[in-house]
Amino acid sequence: MSSREVVVLSVGGVRFVTRASTLQQFPESRLARMVNDDDREFKLVNGEFFVDRDGALFSYILDFLRTLQVSLPADFSDYQRLQREAEFYGLYPLADLLSQEHLLKPRLEILEVRSSLQEMQAFFRIFGSCSATIEALAEQITVFTGQQTGQGWNSPFPSQKALVPLPLERPSHHDMVFLCGTEYSAGDQFMARYVSIKPDNRKLINGTNVLGLLLDSLLKDGFRLISTRTVASEEKVECYTFERMKRAAGLAIMVNQTPGSTGVTQARRSQVQKGK
């Protein structure tokens, strides 16, 4: 790689090394003009461009130029300062995204699990403030049904007959309902429902075991248990409330060269889903 392809910047005393093409992502920006020696405010000292700006914030500027995405830590709060830095460098598409602070901030997500453990059956209802999380859980949880002969719900052995996947009940985009256990059918026949929660491959029929695996899965997924309470004592309905900080969707700039644009870069905004 030739020396012309590598650019060294000293921003507020913090040294950065990158490609010239990275700084030229937006040809009309001051950084692109700096590389082309068209901006005299950026002084070349001992082979390094000296920039009298905030070095810590420039790391986010450079990350944006490398990825064309706004990716900020969950505890980031200097949106206005970073927006001013983007405006200084002439990166107006980035400044525009940063002005929409509400789209970039992480949001508190609440999830509630209600369970009723009966003698032979268990009932579960999961409600979440984020429909995407409920959709993801619905893909993890599978209920299998099949007939058994003379077996109760505490039997550790699944039915030898083929088990059939049963769709989860979805009263709305924000909740789901499912059952496990056995119920009397006819003669000595019982209808059994098993629950499987990925990545665990077991098919569980006991409600206590299903509840334990479900709560453990939520804790591993970043949720924090904040309260437990009894909703209906007669029906033995227990409620477990969880919360977590959900990362916002990352915002990306798509850079396109259009015919007849004489090399002027155009930008459009799109959302890129990050994480759960």
mmCIF file with all atom_site columns, N, CA, C and O in Angstrom, residues 8 13 33-34 92 99 108 111 122 126 144 175 180 237 239 250 268:
data_model
loop_
_atom_site.group_PDB
_atom_site.id
_atom_site.type_symbol
_atom_site.label_atom_id
_atom_site.label_alt_id
_atom_site.label_comp_id
_atom_site.label_asym_id
_atom_site.label_entity_id
_atom_site.label_seq_id
_atom_site.pdbx_PDB_ins_code
_atom_site.Cartn_x
_atom_site.Cartn_y
_atom_site.Cartn_z
_atom_site.occupancy
_atom_site.B_iso_or_equiv
_atom_site.pdbx_formal_charge
_atom_site.auth_seq_id
_atom_site.auth_comp_id
_atom_site.auth_asym_id
_atom_site.auth_atom_id
_atom_site.pdbx_PDB_model_num
ATOM 1  N N  . VAL A 1 8   ? -2.798  9.768   8.000  1.00 0.00 ? 8   VAL A N  1
ATOM 2  C CA . VAL A 1 8   ? -2.641  9.825   9.449  1.00 0.00 ? 8   VAL A CA 1
ATOM 3  C C  . VAL A 1 8   ? -3.187  11.169  9.919  1.00 0.00 ? 8   VAL A C  1
ATOM 4  O O  . VAL A 1 8   ? -2.820  12.222  9.391  1.00 0.00 ? 8   VAL A O  1
ATOM 5  N N  . GLY A 1 13  ? -5.030  15.621  19.553 1.00 0.00 ? 13  GLY A N  1
ATOM 6  C CA . GLY A 1 13  ? -3.970  14.857  20.203 1.00 0.00 ? 13  GLY A CA 1
ATOM 7  C C  . GLY A 1 13  ? -4.129  13.359  20.115 1.00 0.00 ? 13  GLY A C  1
ATOM 8  O O  . GLY A 1 13  ? -3.257  12.613  20.561 1.00 0.00 ? 13  GLY A O  1
ATOM 9  N N  . ARG A 1 33  ? -12.064 16.862  1.044  1.00 0.00 ? 33  ARG A N  1
ATOM 10 C CA . ARG A 1 33  ? -11.292 17.987  0.504  1.00 0.00 ? 33  ARG A CA 1
ATOM 11 C C  . ARG A 1 33  ? -9.911  18.067  1.151  1.00 0.00 ? 33  ARG A C  1
ATOM 12 O O  . ARG A 1 33  ? -8.940  18.464  0.516  1.00 0.00 ? 33  ARG A O  1
ATOM 13 N N  . MET A 1 34  ? -9.816  17.671  2.416  1.00 0.00 ? 34  MET A N  1
ATOM 14 C CA . MET A 1 34  ? -8.535  17.648  3.104  1.00 0.00 ? 34  MET A CA 1
ATOM 15 C C  . MET A 1 34  ? -7.571  16.696  2.402  1.00 0.00 ? 34  MET A C  1
ATOM 16 O O  . MET A 1 34  ? -6.397  17.029  2.161  1.00 0.00 ? 34  MET A O  1
ATOM 17 N N  . TYR A 1 92  ? -23.123 16.047  6.437  1.00 0.00 ? 92  TYR A N  1
ATOM 18 C CA . TYR A 1 92  ? -24.495 16.458  6.763  1.00 0.00 ? 92  TYR A CA 1
ATOM 19 C C  . TYR A 1 92  ? -25.487 15.296  6.826  1.00 0.00 ? 92  TYR A C  1
ATOM 20 O O  . TYR A 1 92  ? -26.424 15.352  7.636  1.00 0.00 ? 92  TYR A O  1
ATOM 21 N N  . SER A 1 99  ? -29.575 14.209  14.536 1.00 0.00 ? 99  SER A N  1
ATOM 22 C CA . SER A 1 99  ? -30.621 15.122  15.004 1.00 0.00 ? 99  SER A CA 1
ATOM 23 C C  . SER A 1 99  ? -31.877 14.359  15.414 1.00 0.00 ? 99  SER A C  1
ATOM 24 O O  . SER A 1 99  ? -32.701 14.865  16.169 1.00 0.00 ? 99  SER A O  1
ATOM 25 N N  . LEU A 1 108 ? -36.195 1.201   27.140 1.00 0.00 ? 108 LEU A N  1
ATOM 26 C CA . LEU A 1 108 ? -36.491 0.202   28.158 1.00 0.00 ? 108 LEU A CA 1
ATOM 27 C C  . LEU A 1 108 ? -37.584 -0.723  27.653 1.00 0.00 ? 108 LEU A C  1
ATOM 28 O O  . LEU A 1 108 ? -38.627 -0.279  27.179 1.00 0.00 ? 108 LEU A O  1
ATOM 29 N N  . LEU A 1 111 ? -41.166 -7.103  29.834 1.00 0.00 ? 111 LEU A N  1
ATOM 30 C CA . LEU A 1 111 ? -41.751 -8.381  29.448 1.00 0.00 ? 111 LEU A CA 1
ATOM 31 C C  . LEU A 1 111 ? -42.346 -9.040  30.691 1.00 0.00 ? 111 LEU A C  1
ATOM 32 O O  . LEU A 1 111 ? -41.733 -9.027  31.763 1.00 0.00 ? 111 LEU A O  1
ATOM 33 N N  . ALA A 1 122 ? -50.357 -26.841 32.860 1.00 0.00 ? 122 ALA A N  1
ATOM 34 C CA . ALA A 1 122 ? -49.812 -25.520 33.170 1.00 0.00 ? 122 ALA A CA 1
ATOM 35 C C  . ALA A 1 122 ? -50.146 -24.579 32.021 1.00 0.00 ? 122 ALA A C  1
ATOM 36 O O  . ALA A 1 122 ? -50.073 -24.953 30.849 1.00 0.00 ? 122 ALA A O  1
ATOM 37 N N  . ILE A 1 126 ? -47.283 -14.861 27.802 1.00 0.00 ? 126 ILE A N  1
ATOM 38 C CA . ILE A 1 126 ? -46.133 -13.952 27.771 1.00 0.00 ? 126 ILE A CA 1
ATOM 39 C C  . ILE A 1 126 ? -46.555 -12.676 27.063 1.00 0.00 ? 126 ILE A C  1
ATOM 40 O O  . ILE A 1 126 ? -47.063 -12.719 25.936 1.00 0.00 ? 126 ILE A O  1
ATOM 41 N N  . PHE A 1 144 ? -45.619 -29.401 21.272 1.00 0.00 ? 144 PHE A N  1
ATOM 42 C CA . PHE A 1 144 ? -45.885 -30.649 20.566 1.00 0.00 ? 144 PHE A CA 1
ATOM 43 C C  . PHE A 1 144 ? -47.043 -31.361 21.252 1.00 0.00 ? 144 PHE A C  1
ATOM 44 O O  . PHE A 1 144 ? -47.129 -31.388 22.490 1.00 0.00 ? 144 PHE A O  1
ATOM 45 N N  . ASP A 1 175 ? -48.313 -10.556 22.559 1.00 0.00 ? 175 ASP A N  1
ATOM 46 C CA . ASP A 1 175 ? -48.394 -11.642 23.532 1.00 0.00 ? 175 ASP A CA 1
ATOM 47 C C  . ASP A 1 175 ? -48.592 -12.986 22.853 1.00 0.00 ? 175 ASP A C  1
ATOM 48 O O  . ASP A 1 175 ? -48.878 -13.084 21.661 1.00 0.00 ? 175 ASP A O  1
ATOM 49 N N  . CYS A 1 180 ? -49.004 -26.769 28.621 1.00 0.00 ? 180 CYS A N  1
ATOM 50 C CA . CYS A 1 180 ? -48.284 -28.034 28.655 1.00 0.00 ? 180 CYS A CA 1
ATOM 51 C C  . CYS A 1 180 ? -48.968 -28.930 29.671 1.00 0.00 ? 180 CYS A C  1
ATOM 52 O O  . CYS A 1 180 ? -49.783 -28.478 30.462 1.00 0.00 ? 180 CYS A O  1
ATOM 53 N N  . VAL A 1 237 ? -52.195 -18.036 39.830 1.00 0.00 ? 237 VAL A N  1
ATOM 54 C CA . VAL A 1 237 ? -51.551 -17.358 38.708 1.00 0.00 ? 237 VAL A CA 1
ATOM 55 C C  . VAL A 1 237 ? -50.432 -16.474 39.239 1.00 0.00 ? 237 VAL A C  1
ATOM 56 O O  . VAL A 1 237 ? -50.671 -15.543 40.013 1.00 0.00 ? 237 VAL A O  1
ATOM 57 N N  . CYS A 1 239 ? -47.093 -13.960 38.411 1.00 0.00 ? 239 CYS A N  1
ATOM 58 C CA . CYS A 1 239 ? -46.632 -13.038 37.386 1.00 0.00 ? 239 CYS A CA 1
ATOM 59 C C  . CYS A 1 239 ? -45.168 -12.670 37.634 1.00 0.00 ? 239 CYS A C  1
ATOM 60 O O  . CYS A 1 239 ? -44.807 -12.252 38.742 1.00 0.00 ? 239 CYS A O  1
ATOM 61 N N  . GLY A 1 250 ? -29.986 0.413   14.298 1.00 0.00 ? 250 GLY A N  1
ATOM 62 C CA . GLY A 1 250 ? -28.914 1.233   13.765 1.00 0.00 ? 250 GLY A CA 1
ATOM 63 C C  . GLY A 1 250 ? -29.381 1.956   12.512 1.00 0.00 ? 250 GLY A C  1
ATOM 64 O O  . GLY A 1 250 ? -30.153 1.425   11.725 1.00 0.00 ? 250 GLY A O  1
ATOM 65 N N  . ARG A 1 268 ? -29.148 8.276   1.097  1.00 0.00 ? 268 ARG A N  1
ATOM 66 C CA . ARG A 1 268 ? -30.513 8.063   1.546  1.00 0.00 ? 268 ARG A CA 1
ATOM 67 C C  . ARG A 1 268 ? -30.448 7.326   2.863  1.00 0.00 ? 268 ARG A C  1
ATOM 68 O O  . ARG A 1 268 ? -29.468 6.672   3.187  1.00 0.00 ? 268 ARG A O  1
#
